[in-house]
Coordinates of C-alpha atoms in Angstrom, one line a residue:
X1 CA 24.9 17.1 26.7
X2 CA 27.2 18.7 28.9
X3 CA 27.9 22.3 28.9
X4 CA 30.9 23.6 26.8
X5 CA 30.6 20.7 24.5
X6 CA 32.9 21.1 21.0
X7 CA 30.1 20.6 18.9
X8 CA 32.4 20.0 15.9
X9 CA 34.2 16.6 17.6
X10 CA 32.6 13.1 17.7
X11 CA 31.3 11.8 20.9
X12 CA 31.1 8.0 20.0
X13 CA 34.1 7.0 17.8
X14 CA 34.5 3.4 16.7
X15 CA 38.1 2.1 15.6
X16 CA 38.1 -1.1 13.4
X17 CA 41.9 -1.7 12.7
X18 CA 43.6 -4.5 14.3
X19 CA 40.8 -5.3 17.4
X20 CA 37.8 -3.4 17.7
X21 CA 37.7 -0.4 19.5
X22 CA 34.7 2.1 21.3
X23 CA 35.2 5.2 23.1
X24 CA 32.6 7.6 24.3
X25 CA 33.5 11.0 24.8
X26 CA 36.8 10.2 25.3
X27 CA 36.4 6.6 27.9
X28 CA 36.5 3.1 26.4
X29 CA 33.1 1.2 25.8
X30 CA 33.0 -2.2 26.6
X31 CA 30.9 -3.3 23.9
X32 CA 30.1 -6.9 23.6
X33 CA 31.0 -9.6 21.2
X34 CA 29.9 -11.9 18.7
X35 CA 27.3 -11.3 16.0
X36 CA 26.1 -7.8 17.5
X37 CA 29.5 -6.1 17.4
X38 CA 29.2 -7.2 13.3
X39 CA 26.1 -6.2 13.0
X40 CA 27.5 -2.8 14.0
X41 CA 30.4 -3.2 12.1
X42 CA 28.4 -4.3 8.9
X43 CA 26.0 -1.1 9.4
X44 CA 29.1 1.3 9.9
X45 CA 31.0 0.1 6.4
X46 CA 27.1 -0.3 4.5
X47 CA 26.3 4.1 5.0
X48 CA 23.6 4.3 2.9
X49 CA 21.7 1.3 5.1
X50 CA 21.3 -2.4 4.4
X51 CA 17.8 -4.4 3.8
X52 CA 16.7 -7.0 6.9
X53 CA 16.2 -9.7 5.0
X54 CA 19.9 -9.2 3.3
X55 CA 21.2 -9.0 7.2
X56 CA 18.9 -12.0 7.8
X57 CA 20.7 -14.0 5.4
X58 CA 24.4 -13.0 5.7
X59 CA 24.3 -13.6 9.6
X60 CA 22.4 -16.5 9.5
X61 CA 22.4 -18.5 6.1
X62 CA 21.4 -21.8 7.0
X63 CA 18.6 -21.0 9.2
X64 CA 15.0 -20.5 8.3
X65 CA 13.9 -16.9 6.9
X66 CA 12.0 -16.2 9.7
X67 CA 14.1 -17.5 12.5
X68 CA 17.0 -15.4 10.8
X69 CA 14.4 -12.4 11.3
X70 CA 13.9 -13.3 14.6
X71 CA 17.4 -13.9 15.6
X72 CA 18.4 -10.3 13.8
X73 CA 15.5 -8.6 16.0
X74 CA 17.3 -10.2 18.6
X75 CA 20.4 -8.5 17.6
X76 CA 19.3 -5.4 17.2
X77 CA 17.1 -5.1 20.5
X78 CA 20.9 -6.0 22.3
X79 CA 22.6 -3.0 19.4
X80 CA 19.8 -0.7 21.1
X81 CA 21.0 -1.3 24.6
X82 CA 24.7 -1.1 24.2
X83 CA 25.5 1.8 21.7
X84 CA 25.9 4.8 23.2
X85 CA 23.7 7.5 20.9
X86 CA 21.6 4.3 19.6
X87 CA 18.2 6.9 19.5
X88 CA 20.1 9.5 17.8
X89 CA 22.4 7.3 15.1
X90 CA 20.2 3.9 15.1
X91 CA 17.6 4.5 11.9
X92 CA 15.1 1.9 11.8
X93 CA 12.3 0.7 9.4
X94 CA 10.7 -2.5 8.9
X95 CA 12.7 -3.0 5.6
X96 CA 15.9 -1.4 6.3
X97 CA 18.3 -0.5 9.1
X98 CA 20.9 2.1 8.8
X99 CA 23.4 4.2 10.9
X100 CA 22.5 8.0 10.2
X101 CA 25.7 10.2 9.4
X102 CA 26.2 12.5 12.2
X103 CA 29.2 14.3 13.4
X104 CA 28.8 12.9 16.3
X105 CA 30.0 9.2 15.4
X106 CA 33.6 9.0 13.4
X107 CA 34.9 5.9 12.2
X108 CA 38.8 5.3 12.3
X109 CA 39.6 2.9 9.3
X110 CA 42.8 2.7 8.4
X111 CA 44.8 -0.5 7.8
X112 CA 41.9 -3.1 5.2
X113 CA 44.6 -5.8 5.7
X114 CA 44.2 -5.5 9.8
X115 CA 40.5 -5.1 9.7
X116 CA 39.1 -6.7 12.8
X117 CA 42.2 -9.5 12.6
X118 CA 40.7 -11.1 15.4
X119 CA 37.0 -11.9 13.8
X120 CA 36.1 -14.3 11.2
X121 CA 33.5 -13.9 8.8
X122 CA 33.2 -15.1 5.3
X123 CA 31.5 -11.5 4.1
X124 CA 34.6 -9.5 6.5
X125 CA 37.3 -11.3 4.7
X126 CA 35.4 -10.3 1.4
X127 CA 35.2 -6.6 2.5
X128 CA 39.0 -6.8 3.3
X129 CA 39.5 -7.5 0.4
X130 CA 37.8 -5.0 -1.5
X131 CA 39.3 -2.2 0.7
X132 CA 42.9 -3.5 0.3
X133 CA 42.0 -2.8 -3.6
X134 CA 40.5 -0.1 -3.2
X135 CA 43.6 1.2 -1.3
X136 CA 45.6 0.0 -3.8
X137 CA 43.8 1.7 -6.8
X138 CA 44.6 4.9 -4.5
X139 CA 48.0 4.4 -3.9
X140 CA 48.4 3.9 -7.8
X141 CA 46.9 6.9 -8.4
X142 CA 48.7 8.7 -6.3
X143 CA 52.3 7.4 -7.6
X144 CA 51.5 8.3 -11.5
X145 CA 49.6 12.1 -10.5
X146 CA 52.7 12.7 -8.3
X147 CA 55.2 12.0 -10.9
X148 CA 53.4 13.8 -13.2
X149 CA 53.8 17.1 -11.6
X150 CA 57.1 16.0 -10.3
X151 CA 56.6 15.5 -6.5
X152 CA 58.9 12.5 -6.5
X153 CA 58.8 12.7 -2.4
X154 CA 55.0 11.8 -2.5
X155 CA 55.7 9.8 -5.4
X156 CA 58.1 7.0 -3.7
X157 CA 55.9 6.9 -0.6
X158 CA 53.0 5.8 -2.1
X159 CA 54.8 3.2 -3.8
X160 CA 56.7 1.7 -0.2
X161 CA 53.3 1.8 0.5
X162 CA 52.4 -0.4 -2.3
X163 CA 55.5 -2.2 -2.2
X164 CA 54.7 -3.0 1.8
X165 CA 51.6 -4.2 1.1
X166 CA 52.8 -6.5 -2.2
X167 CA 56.9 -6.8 -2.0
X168 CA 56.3 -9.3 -5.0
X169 CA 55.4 -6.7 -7.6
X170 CA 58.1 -6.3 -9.6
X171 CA 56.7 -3.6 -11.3
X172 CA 57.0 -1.3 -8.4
X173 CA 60.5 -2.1 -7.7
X174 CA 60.8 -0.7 -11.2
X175 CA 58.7 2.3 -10.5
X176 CA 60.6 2.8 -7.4
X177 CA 63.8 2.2 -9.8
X178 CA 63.3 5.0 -12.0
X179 CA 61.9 7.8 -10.1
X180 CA 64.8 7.3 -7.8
X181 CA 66.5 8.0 -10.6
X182 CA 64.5 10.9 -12.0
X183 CA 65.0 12.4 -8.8
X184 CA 68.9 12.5 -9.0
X185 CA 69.4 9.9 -6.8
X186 CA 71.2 7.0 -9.0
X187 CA 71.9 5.2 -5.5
X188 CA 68.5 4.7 -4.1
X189 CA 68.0 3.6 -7.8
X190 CA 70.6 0.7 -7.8
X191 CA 69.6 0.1 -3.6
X192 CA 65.9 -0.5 -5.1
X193 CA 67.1 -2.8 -7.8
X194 CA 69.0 -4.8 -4.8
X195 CA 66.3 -4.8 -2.9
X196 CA 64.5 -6.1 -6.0
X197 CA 66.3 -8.7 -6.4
X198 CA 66.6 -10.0 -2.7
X199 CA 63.4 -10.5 -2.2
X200 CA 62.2 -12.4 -5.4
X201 CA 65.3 -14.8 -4.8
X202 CA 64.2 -15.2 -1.3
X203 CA 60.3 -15.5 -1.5
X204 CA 60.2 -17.0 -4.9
X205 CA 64.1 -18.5 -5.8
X206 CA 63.8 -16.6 -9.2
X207 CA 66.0 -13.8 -10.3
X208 CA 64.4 -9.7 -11.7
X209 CA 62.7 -10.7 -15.0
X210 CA 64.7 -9.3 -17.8
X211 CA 63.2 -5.6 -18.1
X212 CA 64.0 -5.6 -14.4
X213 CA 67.4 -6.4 -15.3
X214 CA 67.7 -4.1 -18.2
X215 CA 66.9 -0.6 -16.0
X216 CA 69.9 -2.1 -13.8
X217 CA 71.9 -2.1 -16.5
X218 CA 70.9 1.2 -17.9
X219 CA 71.4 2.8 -14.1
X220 CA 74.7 0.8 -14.6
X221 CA 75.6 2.6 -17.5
X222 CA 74.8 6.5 -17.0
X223 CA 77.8 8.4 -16.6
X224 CA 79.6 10.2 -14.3
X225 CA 78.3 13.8 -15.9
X226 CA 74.8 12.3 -16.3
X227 CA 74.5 11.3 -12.6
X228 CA 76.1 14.7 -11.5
X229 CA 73.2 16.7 -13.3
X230 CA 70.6 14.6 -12.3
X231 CA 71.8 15.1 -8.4
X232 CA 71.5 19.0 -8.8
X233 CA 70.2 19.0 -5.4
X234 CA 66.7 21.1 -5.3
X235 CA 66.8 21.9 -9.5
X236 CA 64.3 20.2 -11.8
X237 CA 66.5 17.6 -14.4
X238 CA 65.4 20.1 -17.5
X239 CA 66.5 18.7 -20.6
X240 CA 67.5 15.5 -19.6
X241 CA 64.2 13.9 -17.4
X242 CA 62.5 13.4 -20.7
X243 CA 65.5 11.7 -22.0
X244 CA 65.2 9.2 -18.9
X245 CA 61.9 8.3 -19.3
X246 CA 62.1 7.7 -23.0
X247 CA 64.4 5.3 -22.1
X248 CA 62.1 3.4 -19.5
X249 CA 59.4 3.6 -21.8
X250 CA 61.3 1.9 -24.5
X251 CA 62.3 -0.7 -21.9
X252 CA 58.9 -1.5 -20.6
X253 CA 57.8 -1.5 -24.0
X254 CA 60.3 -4.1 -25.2
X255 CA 61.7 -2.1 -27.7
X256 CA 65.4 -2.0 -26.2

């Protein structure tokens, strides 16, 4: 390794949003195509290693057992050649095959919808899939431990983040509704209802389902005084926050 090496930064990193991307201490890799670039990509989302014969079978399902072998030792012989660090992150056995974690290799995956957009694979549009939930099980959580404590900043922007990803969920525009208007800002509140309501008529011809429509009407309703001490710019809405989400609760439980 080169002499004043930053021990602490990744030589080889591997980018799999939008097209796949390799770098080597910091100059592009040209790595090939086809079924070796996912075999890489397979072993760099799989951490704690995958069996051969599952490999075998998800690259090449309709051919024999052990010409699927054969064509994976193929594979893996052209992995060897191109990877930069293949002795030091390639972990082999004659069951298994793994990528060993290693600060040396980092992995920049951000964006499930746009991973590898330009390949097609029946177990990559699975795996998409299961990261765009996963991301949205995060962004969830996010939205309701941020309210909690009151961080309605971090709050809304997980939920434009959910609402980017799904603009059909109505139940986010009325997330993004009412902690508008928990955070003092009854405008934003009505904008999300509009914005609501554009988009269902426009992607689906329907109108905001009638909860939908009754937090507009409520946000329709406050009054002048109400709005003023929720707007209290930088001031927590003591005494009246609860009041607001009793209200929502008793909308989106149907009892108003």
């Amino acid at each position: 390794m080169p002499t004043g090496e930053n021990k602490d930064s990744p030589e080889l990193i591997v980018g799999l949003r939008g097209s796949f991307r390799m770098s080597y201490r910091d100059v592009p890799v040209d790595f090939p195509g086809g079924r070796v670039r996912l075999l890489l990509v397979f072993l760099l989302l799989h951490p704690r290693g995958v069996d051969r014969s599952r490999l075998a079978g998800v690259f090449w399902p309709e051919s024999t057992e052990d010409q699927a072998r054969t064509n994976l030792r193929r594979e893996l012989h052209t992995l060897r050649k191109h990877l930069p660090l293949a002795e030091k992150l390639l972990v082999s056995t004659k069951t298994s095959l793994r990528l060993a974690e290693s600060p040396l290799l980092a992995l920049d995956l951000d964006g499930a919808e746009e991973l590898l957009s330009g390949e097609d694979a029946p177990w990559l549009e699975a795996l998409r899939k299961e990261l765009d939930a996963e991301r949205v099980a995060r962004l969830e959580k996010e939205v309701a431990e941020a309210e909690a404590r009151g961080d309605f900043k971090v709050a809304l922007g997980s939920l434009q983040a959910l609402l980017l990803m799904d603009p059909l969920r109505e139940e986010l525009h009325r997330q993004m509704m009412r902690i508008h208007r928990a955070n003092g800002d009854r405008g934003a509140a009505l904008q999300a209802y509009q914005n609501c309501l554009t988009v269902l008529e426009e992607e689906l011809g329907v109108s905001p389902s009638p909860l939908t429509r009754a937090l507009h009407e409520k946000l329709l309703s406050d009054s002048p005084e109400e709005t003023a001490h929720f707007e209290v710019a930088g001031q927590s809405m003591v005494g009246r926050d609860s009041e607001w989400m009793s209200v929502v609760d008793w909308l989106e439980t149907g009892l108003l």
